[in-house]
Amino acid sequence: MTALNRFPELGVPDRAALDALLDSQWAGVLSCAVDGEPLAVPMLYARDGDRILLHGSTGAGALRHVATGASAVLTVFTLDALVVAPTTFESSVNYRSATVRGRLDTVEDRERALDLFSDEIIPGRIDEVRRPSRRELAATEVLSLPIAEGSWLLKVASGWPATPEEAGADPAVWSGVVPVRRVLDQPVPAPWASDLAVPPSVRSLLDQRGTTDGPGPD
Amino acid sequence: MTALNRFPELGVPDRAALDALLDSQWAGVLSCAVDGEPLAVPMLYARDGDRILLHGSTGAGALRHVATGASAVLTVFTLDALVVAPTTFESSVNYRSATVRGRLDTVEDRERALDLFSDEIIPGRIDEVRRPSRRELAATEVLSLPIAEGSWLLKVASGWPATPEEAGADPAVWSGVVPVRRVLDQPVPAPWASDLAVPPSVRSLLDQRGTTDGPGPD
């Protein structure tokens, strides 16, 4: 662990790190300005190369106000640790956040988008279920936001808190970090699926993303 | 677990549930409109009764563009489960989200605000460290956002996915939910604090908020 990044707002110009953050999260907040007022909607997203696909369902309200061509910002945030400093003033959190700014566009290839969203939630699930119907594709609304050079900002706060000397604090006061982590618990079958085996897609996701001995059968 | 809430966008008019969500999270996204363009900043917050305090440091950039009196929306989102449906179209996530809309105000009592923020991150920590200095208080910027009736929206998506019958899917396909949970790992002392005991505030936080056997020395 390195020293605390004291100026996370300056940003980290590392596209691979941006992609890694975006790919590790499921949801973000889409912000737009409508008639001079801010509009904010939490949304699922999936990165598709140099663009981000945003998922909604037609008429669901979330996207109703957001026209194609609207200027938007997607914010993705993850908290990595609580930073326990030797003073309250220096106490903070370690985090990574990304803002991607651009104009929204509609996505015509909804079938591909639906596959990407499915893979974003449960990789490999598309091989276990039927293909989307024409009616389902018609009811799926997908917007895209480009990831263009100069249009995104990755902020990273990491490392240790200020030292007792830097903080002007008692050196006998403990300080350090408390890592924060998101884990998946054991899957819980729907009532009608309790006799069925947990499918490979779900099992391999749990193998990869940190299962714990939390609640749930199996 | 109840049936999936099919219309989470209609909102849940339950102030206690709103407070519970706000109190369970550390950060949100503050959205404003500046000259017709959306501005979004992830921020730490702490609820203080009927208002939300937002934390920044003067000159840190985050709050520079947001004037007192500006119309803002704070969005707080937590993902509770992956919903594995019998079709990709019905696949989704269970979540809770809150949007609180209002005008920002400055907070004069910065000492109280700093205490609240400290308690938000590590309850009880203020008893283990020195009081903030005058210089630290001067460098702390705090904004408040009122939680007023009609100005907030709590959305909750919970429960099971669509049944195979509802989804028009093969009843032999497994479906269910995969719970998602945020846990705190064992604290990691800063290099200069490795000989000090982990303080009561950190120990009791770990007792309450789901320690796991993750990385980090004891």
XYZ file of C-alpha atoms in Angstrom:
436
model
C 0.000 0.000 0.000
C 1.355 3.394 -0.937
C 0.925 6.719 0.784
C -2.529 8.208 0.732
C -3.266 9.895 -2.540
C -3.792 13.424 -1.250
C -5.176 14.818 -4.484
C -7.524 12.164 -5.854
C -9.511 14.890 -7.623
C -6.607 15.420 -10.006
C -7.493 12.113 -11.593
C -5.567 9.106 -12.809
C -5.029 9.112 -16.608
C -5.116 5.319 -16.900
C -7.708 3.942 -19.279
C -7.050 0.334 -18.231
C -7.747 1.282 -14.606
C -10.944 3.042 -15.700
C -12.083 -0.076 -17.571
C -11.207 -2.268 -14.590
C -13.354 -0.127 -12.287
C -16.258 0.003 -14.735
C -16.097 -3.763 -15.298
C -16.037 -4.510 -11.568
C -19.298 -2.705 -10.804
C -22.876 -3.372 -11.829
C -24.583 -0.024 -11.406
C -23.919 3.690 -11.585
C -25.801 6.963 -11.358
C -26.751 8.686 -14.599
C -27.074 12.449 -14.183
C -28.631 14.823 -16.708
C -29.875 18.392 -16.641
C -33.527 18.815 -17.617
C -34.783 22.397 -17.865
C -31.918 23.520 -15.686
C -32.740 21.027 -12.960
C -30.597 18.000 -12.164
C -32.034 14.552 -12.873
C -30.314 11.494 -11.420
C -31.169 7.857 -12.013
C -29.297 4.796 -10.734
C -28.883 2.398 -13.659
C -27.350 -0.900 -14.586
C -24.680 -0.609 -17.208
C -22.271 -2.755 -19.190
C -19.093 -1.561 -20.864
C -18.920 -2.439 -24.566
C -15.397 -1.478 -25.615
C -15.309 2.299 -25.968
C -18.887 2.849 -24.950
C -21.107 2.186 -21.978
C -24.525 0.655 -22.497
C -27.256 1.726 -20.104
C -30.216 -0.481 -19.483
C -33.832 0.414 -19.044
C -37.207 -0.805 -20.109
C -39.354 1.331 -22.368
C -41.894 3.304 -20.420
C -40.252 2.415 -17.114
C -39.801 6.039 -16.211
C -36.068 5.985 -15.713
C -35.226 6.917 -19.286
C -38.414 8.755 -20.137
C -36.902 12.157 -19.500
C -33.576 11.473 -21.105
C -33.613 12.136 -24.812
C -31.110 10.868 -27.310
C -28.477 13.550 -27.647
C -28.831 14.696 -24.055
C -25.654 15.599 -22.223
C -25.127 13.132 -19.398
C -22.630 12.003 -16.794
C -22.392 8.458 -15.505
C -20.813 8.148 -12.064
C -19.502 4.820 -10.811
C -18.176 4.650 -7.287
C -16.765 1.970 -5.086
C -15.600 2.244 -1.517
C -12.443 0.228 -0.872
C -11.637 0.947 2.781
C -12.431 3.060 5.805
C -9.409 5.215 6.622
C -9.037 5.496 10.381
C -6.755 8.483 10.934
C -5.252 9.759 14.181
C -7.675 12.732 14.006
C -11.299 13.034 12.912
C -10.303 15.729 10.417
C -8.023 13.298 8.543
C -10.460 10.377 8.711
C -11.775 9.437 5.332
C -12.375 6.553 2.970
C -10.334 4.975 0.228
C -12.338 4.798 -2.963
C -12.282 4.694 -6.717
C -14.734 6.752 -8.745
C -15.250 7.325 -12.421
C -17.264 9.992 -14.176
C -17.871 9.574 -17.893
C -19.390 12.551 -19.643
C -20.969 12.572 -23.071
C -24.096 12.580 -25.175
C -26.484 9.679 -25.017
C -27.298 7.717 -28.120
C -29.782 4.933 -28.745
C -28.551 1.442 -29.497
C -30.167 -0.370 -32.394
C -28.722 -3.833 -31.784
C -30.810 -4.636 -28.734
C -30.153 -8.352 -28.911
C -26.421 -7.843 -28.510
C -27.062 -5.324 -25.736
C -29.321 -7.751 -23.860
C -26.596 -10.410 -24.132
C -24.023 -7.977 -22.768
C -26.237 -7.032 -19.836
C -26.856 -10.681 -19.047
C -23.112 -11.369 -19.180
C -22.528 -8.373 -16.943
C -24.749 -9.836 -14.230
C -24.120 -13.575 -14.675
C -21.394 -14.432 -17.202
C -22.325 -17.465 -19.281
C -26.012 -17.308 -18.388
C -27.054 -16.739 -22.014
C -26.063 -20.327 -22.862
C -28.494 -21.674 -20.278
C -31.680 -19.854 -21.300
C -33.690 -19.313 -24.480
C -32.945 -16.443 -26.856
C -34.910 -13.178 -26.340
C -38.219 -12.959 -28.179
C -39.082 -10.216 -30.635
C -41.506 -8.784 -28.080
C -38.823 -8.719 -25.384
C -36.387 -6.948 -27.676
C -39.033 -4.359 -28.526
C -39.549 -3.690 -24.812
C -35.836 -3.201 -24.135
C -34.448 0.293 -24.268
C -30.705 0.723 -24.451
C -28.761 3.963 -24.437
C -25.054 4.323 -25.029
C -22.509 6.770 -23.689
C -19.131 7.017 -25.450
C -15.873 6.696 -23.499
C -13.915 9.347 -25.379
C -10.509 10.780 -24.622
C -10.816 13.755 -22.286
C -14.412 12.916 -21.388
C -13.744 10.801 -18.328
C -12.140 11.248 -14.944
C -10.904 8.450 -12.727
C -10.271 9.367 -9.098
C -8.439 7.035 -6.756
C -7.924 7.573 -3.037
C -5.786 4.837 -1.556
C -3.185 4.132 1.079
C -2.605 5.079 4.688
C -3.993 7.971 6.683
C -1.847 10.923 7.689
C 0.837 10.061 10.225
C 0.519 11.358 13.813
C 3.263 13.891 12.966
C 1.412 15.132 9.870
C -1.893 15.227 11.718
C -0.499 16.814 14.849
C -1.841 13.911 16.876
C -0.875 11.687 19.776
C 1.442 8.939 18.412
C -0.157 6.464 20.829
C -3.448 6.630 18.895
C -3.998 3.636 16.578
C -4.544 4.360 12.923
C -4.922 2.207 9.850
C -7.477 1.064 7.321
C -10.484 -1.254 7.439
C -10.899 -2.910 4.024
C -14.438 -2.956 2.619
C -15.397 -5.681 0.213
C -18.507 -6.796 -1.626
C -19.186 -10.494 -1.554
C -21.750 -12.824 -3.064
C -23.509 -15.190 -0.727
C -24.721 -18.672 -1.582
C -27.518 -18.635 -4.184
C -31.103 -18.973 -2.995
C -33.330 -20.860 -5.450
C -36.771 -19.481 -6.264
C -39.556 -21.577 -4.682
C -40.271 -23.313 -7.999
C -36.588 -24.133 -8.588
C -35.627 -25.698 -5.288
C -35.238 -29.171 -6.849
C -33.000 -27.937 -9.671
C -29.209 -27.843 -9.568
C -27.494 -24.446 -9.378
C -26.312 -23.859 -12.967
C -22.646 -23.596 -14.057
C -22.931 -19.826 -14.697
C -23.927 -19.093 -11.100
C -21.451 -21.571 -9.654
C -18.527 -20.123 -11.567
C -19.505 -16.553 -10.630
C -19.442 -17.557 -6.977
C -16.053 -19.189 -7.444
C -14.668 -15.979 -8.931
C -16.250 -13.211 -6.932
C -15.702 -14.174 -3.349
C -18.333 -16.436 -1.900
C -18.555 -16.445 1.847
C -20.239 -18.711 4.301
C -23.251 -16.398 4.419
C -26.940 -17.320 4.598
C -28.649 -19.450 2.002
C -28.935 -23.206 1.453
C -26.266 -25.370 -0.250
C -38.978 -12.926 0.534
C -41.973 -11.482 -1.283
C -42.739 -11.383 -4.979
C -40.547 -9.153 -7.100
C -41.597 -5.558 -6.864
C -42.457 -4.990 -10.517
C -42.820 -1.248 -10.233
C -39.974 -0.057 -8.009
C -40.056 3.319 -9.762
C -43.396 4.049 -8.095
C -41.536 4.440 -4.843
C -42.063 3.353 -1.267
C -43.528 6.124 0.946
C -41.759 4.938 4.094
C -39.586 7.527 5.776
C -38.154 4.994 8.246
C -37.040 2.798 5.349
C -35.471 5.852 3.684
C -33.557 6.676 6.856
C -32.455 3.040 7.221
C -31.040 3.050 3.688
C -29.315 6.413 4.141
C -27.833 5.338 7.477
C -26.534 2.055 6.065
C -24.422 3.661 3.329
C -21.371 5.908 3.470
C -21.400 7.661 0.093
C -23.753 8.929 -2.565
C -23.649 10.877 -5.790
C -24.535 14.568 -5.652
C -25.913 15.844 -8.958
C -26.390 19.495 -9.898
C -27.015 21.399 -13.094
C -24.410 24.053 -13.883
C -25.091 26.234 -16.916
C -27.430 23.588 -18.253
C -24.847 20.833 -17.963
C -25.006 18.018 -15.411
C -22.385 17.940 -12.682
C -21.991 14.796 -10.579
C -19.715 14.259 -7.590
C -19.521 11.196 -5.352
C -19.541 12.394 -1.749
C -19.521 11.151 1.783
C -22.602 12.086 3.715
C -24.154 11.707 7.129
C -27.832 12.018 7.964
C -28.559 14.532 10.709
C -32.268 14.087 11.468
C -34.204 15.778 8.687
C -31.187 16.857 6.717
C -28.209 15.286 5.053
C -24.745 16.723 5.624
C -22.308 16.505 2.732
C -18.617 16.557 3.363
C -15.880 18.242 1.422
C -12.740 20.181 2.082
C -12.548 23.807 1.046
C -10.819 24.198 -2.291
C -10.900 20.469 -2.951
C -12.756 20.978 -6.187
C -15.724 18.800 -5.422
C -17.840 21.582 -3.973
C -16.265 24.492 -5.824
C -18.968 24.568 -8.478
C -21.884 24.028 -6.162
C -23.136 27.230 -4.679
C -25.327 27.554 -1.651
C -28.877 27.632 -2.908
C -28.145 25.382 -5.855
C -30.745 22.774 -6.698
C -29.271 19.339 -6.141
C -30.134 15.662 -5.987
C -28.334 13.156 -3.812
C -28.587 9.557 -5.010
C -27.793 6.673 -2.694
C -27.873 3.182 -4.133
C -27.213 -0.277 -2.814
C -27.355 -3.537 -4.663
C -28.905 -6.315 -2.572
C -28.916 -9.311 -4.909
C -28.428 -10.523 -8.439
C -31.748 -11.776 -9.784
C -31.182 -14.817 -11.968
C -34.347 -15.179 -14.029
C -35.326 -17.976 -16.404
C -34.726 -15.557 -19.328
C -32.123 -12.855 -19.941
C -34.900 -10.315 -20.452
C -36.183 -10.849 -16.907
C -32.721 -10.950 -15.320
C -32.080 -7.998 -13.074
C -30.867 -6.959 -9.668
C -32.593 -6.356 -6.379
C -31.691 -2.940 -5.039
C -32.698 -0.018 -2.881
C -32.153 3.525 -4.061
C -32.980 6.915 -2.662
C -32.998 10.276 -4.367
C -33.292 13.350 -2.182
C -33.895 16.620 -3.996
C -33.490 20.086 -2.578
C -31.444 23.233 -2.277
C -28.021 23.116 -0.701
C -27.247 25.193 2.325
C -24.012 25.787 4.192
C -23.607 24.480 7.722
C -22.186 26.842 10.302
C -21.591 24.341 13.092
C -18.637 22.591 11.512
C -17.497 20.981 14.744
C -20.768 19.125 15.122
C -20.659 18.171 11.430
C -17.123 16.812 11.731
C -18.235 14.735 14.720
C -21.183 13.375 12.754
C -18.962 12.432 9.816
C -16.526 10.695 12.113
C -19.374 8.774 13.740
C -20.680 7.870 10.305
C -17.391 6.192 9.383
C -16.275 4.817 12.775
C -18.852 5.222 15.569
C -17.192 6.154 18.860
C -13.918 7.227 17.258
C -14.285 10.818 18.499
C -13.665 9.634 22.059
C -10.283 8.206 21.073
C -8.743 11.217 19.325
C -8.167 14.888 20.080
C -10.769 17.540 19.274
C -10.519 19.301 15.886
C -8.338 22.397 15.822
C -9.546 25.822 14.745
C -7.502 25.474 11.566
C -9.078 22.091 10.775
C -12.570 23.462 11.285
C -11.789 26.365 8.954
C -10.679 23.916 6.278
C -13.856 21.824 6.526
C -16.706 22.635 4.192
C -20.109 21.198 4.953
C -23.258 21.506 2.905
C -26.711 20.383 3.945
C -29.639 19.065 1.950
C -33.060 18.968 3.625
C -35.134 15.769 3.692
C -38.531 17.365 3.138
C -41.849 15.706 2.497
C -42.368 15.148 -1.208
C -38.725 15.797 -2.016
C -37.456 12.253 -1.807
C -38.103 8.968 -3.574
C -37.228 5.549 -2.227
C -37.219 2.721 -4.755
C -37.040 -0.894 -3.698
C -36.716 -3.884 -6.013
C -36.841 -7.122 -4.064
C -37.990 -10.695 -4.256
C -37.935 -13.482 -6.816
C -37.585 -13.286 -10.564
C -40.499 -13.952 -12.901
C -41.667 -17.569 -12.876
C -41.036 -19.763 -15.927
C -44.753 -19.413 -16.734
C -44.624 -15.607 -16.544
C -41.389 -15.480 -18.519
C -42.461 -18.032 -21.124
C -39.423 -20.115 -20.268
C -38.391 -23.731 -19.809
C -39.421 -24.784 -16.259
C -36.246 -26.911 -16.043
C -34.083 -23.749 -16.011
C -32.853 -22.813 -12.512
C -33.736 -19.387 -11.235
C -33.250 -17.570 -7.964
C -31.236 -14.828 -6.355
C -27.613 -14.414 -5.378
C -27.398 -12.129 -2.317
C -24.784 -9.370 -2.471
C -23.333 -8.059 0.767
C -20.711 -5.557 1.811
C -18.365 -6.728 4.534
C -15.531 -5.223 6.500
C -12.295 -7.176 6.638
C -9.881 -7.266 9.540
C -8.241 -3.866 10.170
C -4.750 -3.262 8.829
C -2.642 -1.002 11.077
C -0.619 1.783 9.476
C 3.136 1.021 9.532
C 3.669 3.337 12.507
C 0.791 1.765 14.481
C 1.598 -1.932 14.204
C 2.503 -2.201 17.896
C -0.708 -0.519 19.050
C -3.913 -2.334 19.971
C -6.908 -1.996 17.640
C -9.140 0.524 19.435
C -12.644 -0.216 20.799
C -14.350 1.883 18.076
C -12.899 -0.238 15.269
C -13.431 -3.496 17.110
C -17.071 -2.784 17.786
C -17.680 -1.705 14.179
C -16.294 -5.019 13.010
C -18.494 -6.860 15.479
C -21.572 -5.080 14.131
C -21.022 -4.878 10.397
C -20.061 -8.372 9.390
C -16.405 -9.157 9.715
C -15.174 -12.001 7.627
C -12.015 -14.023 7.639
C -10.569 -11.855 4.879
C -6.998 -10.643 4.407
C -5.140 -8.543 6.906
C -3.481 -9.290 10.244
C -5.649 -9.564 13.315
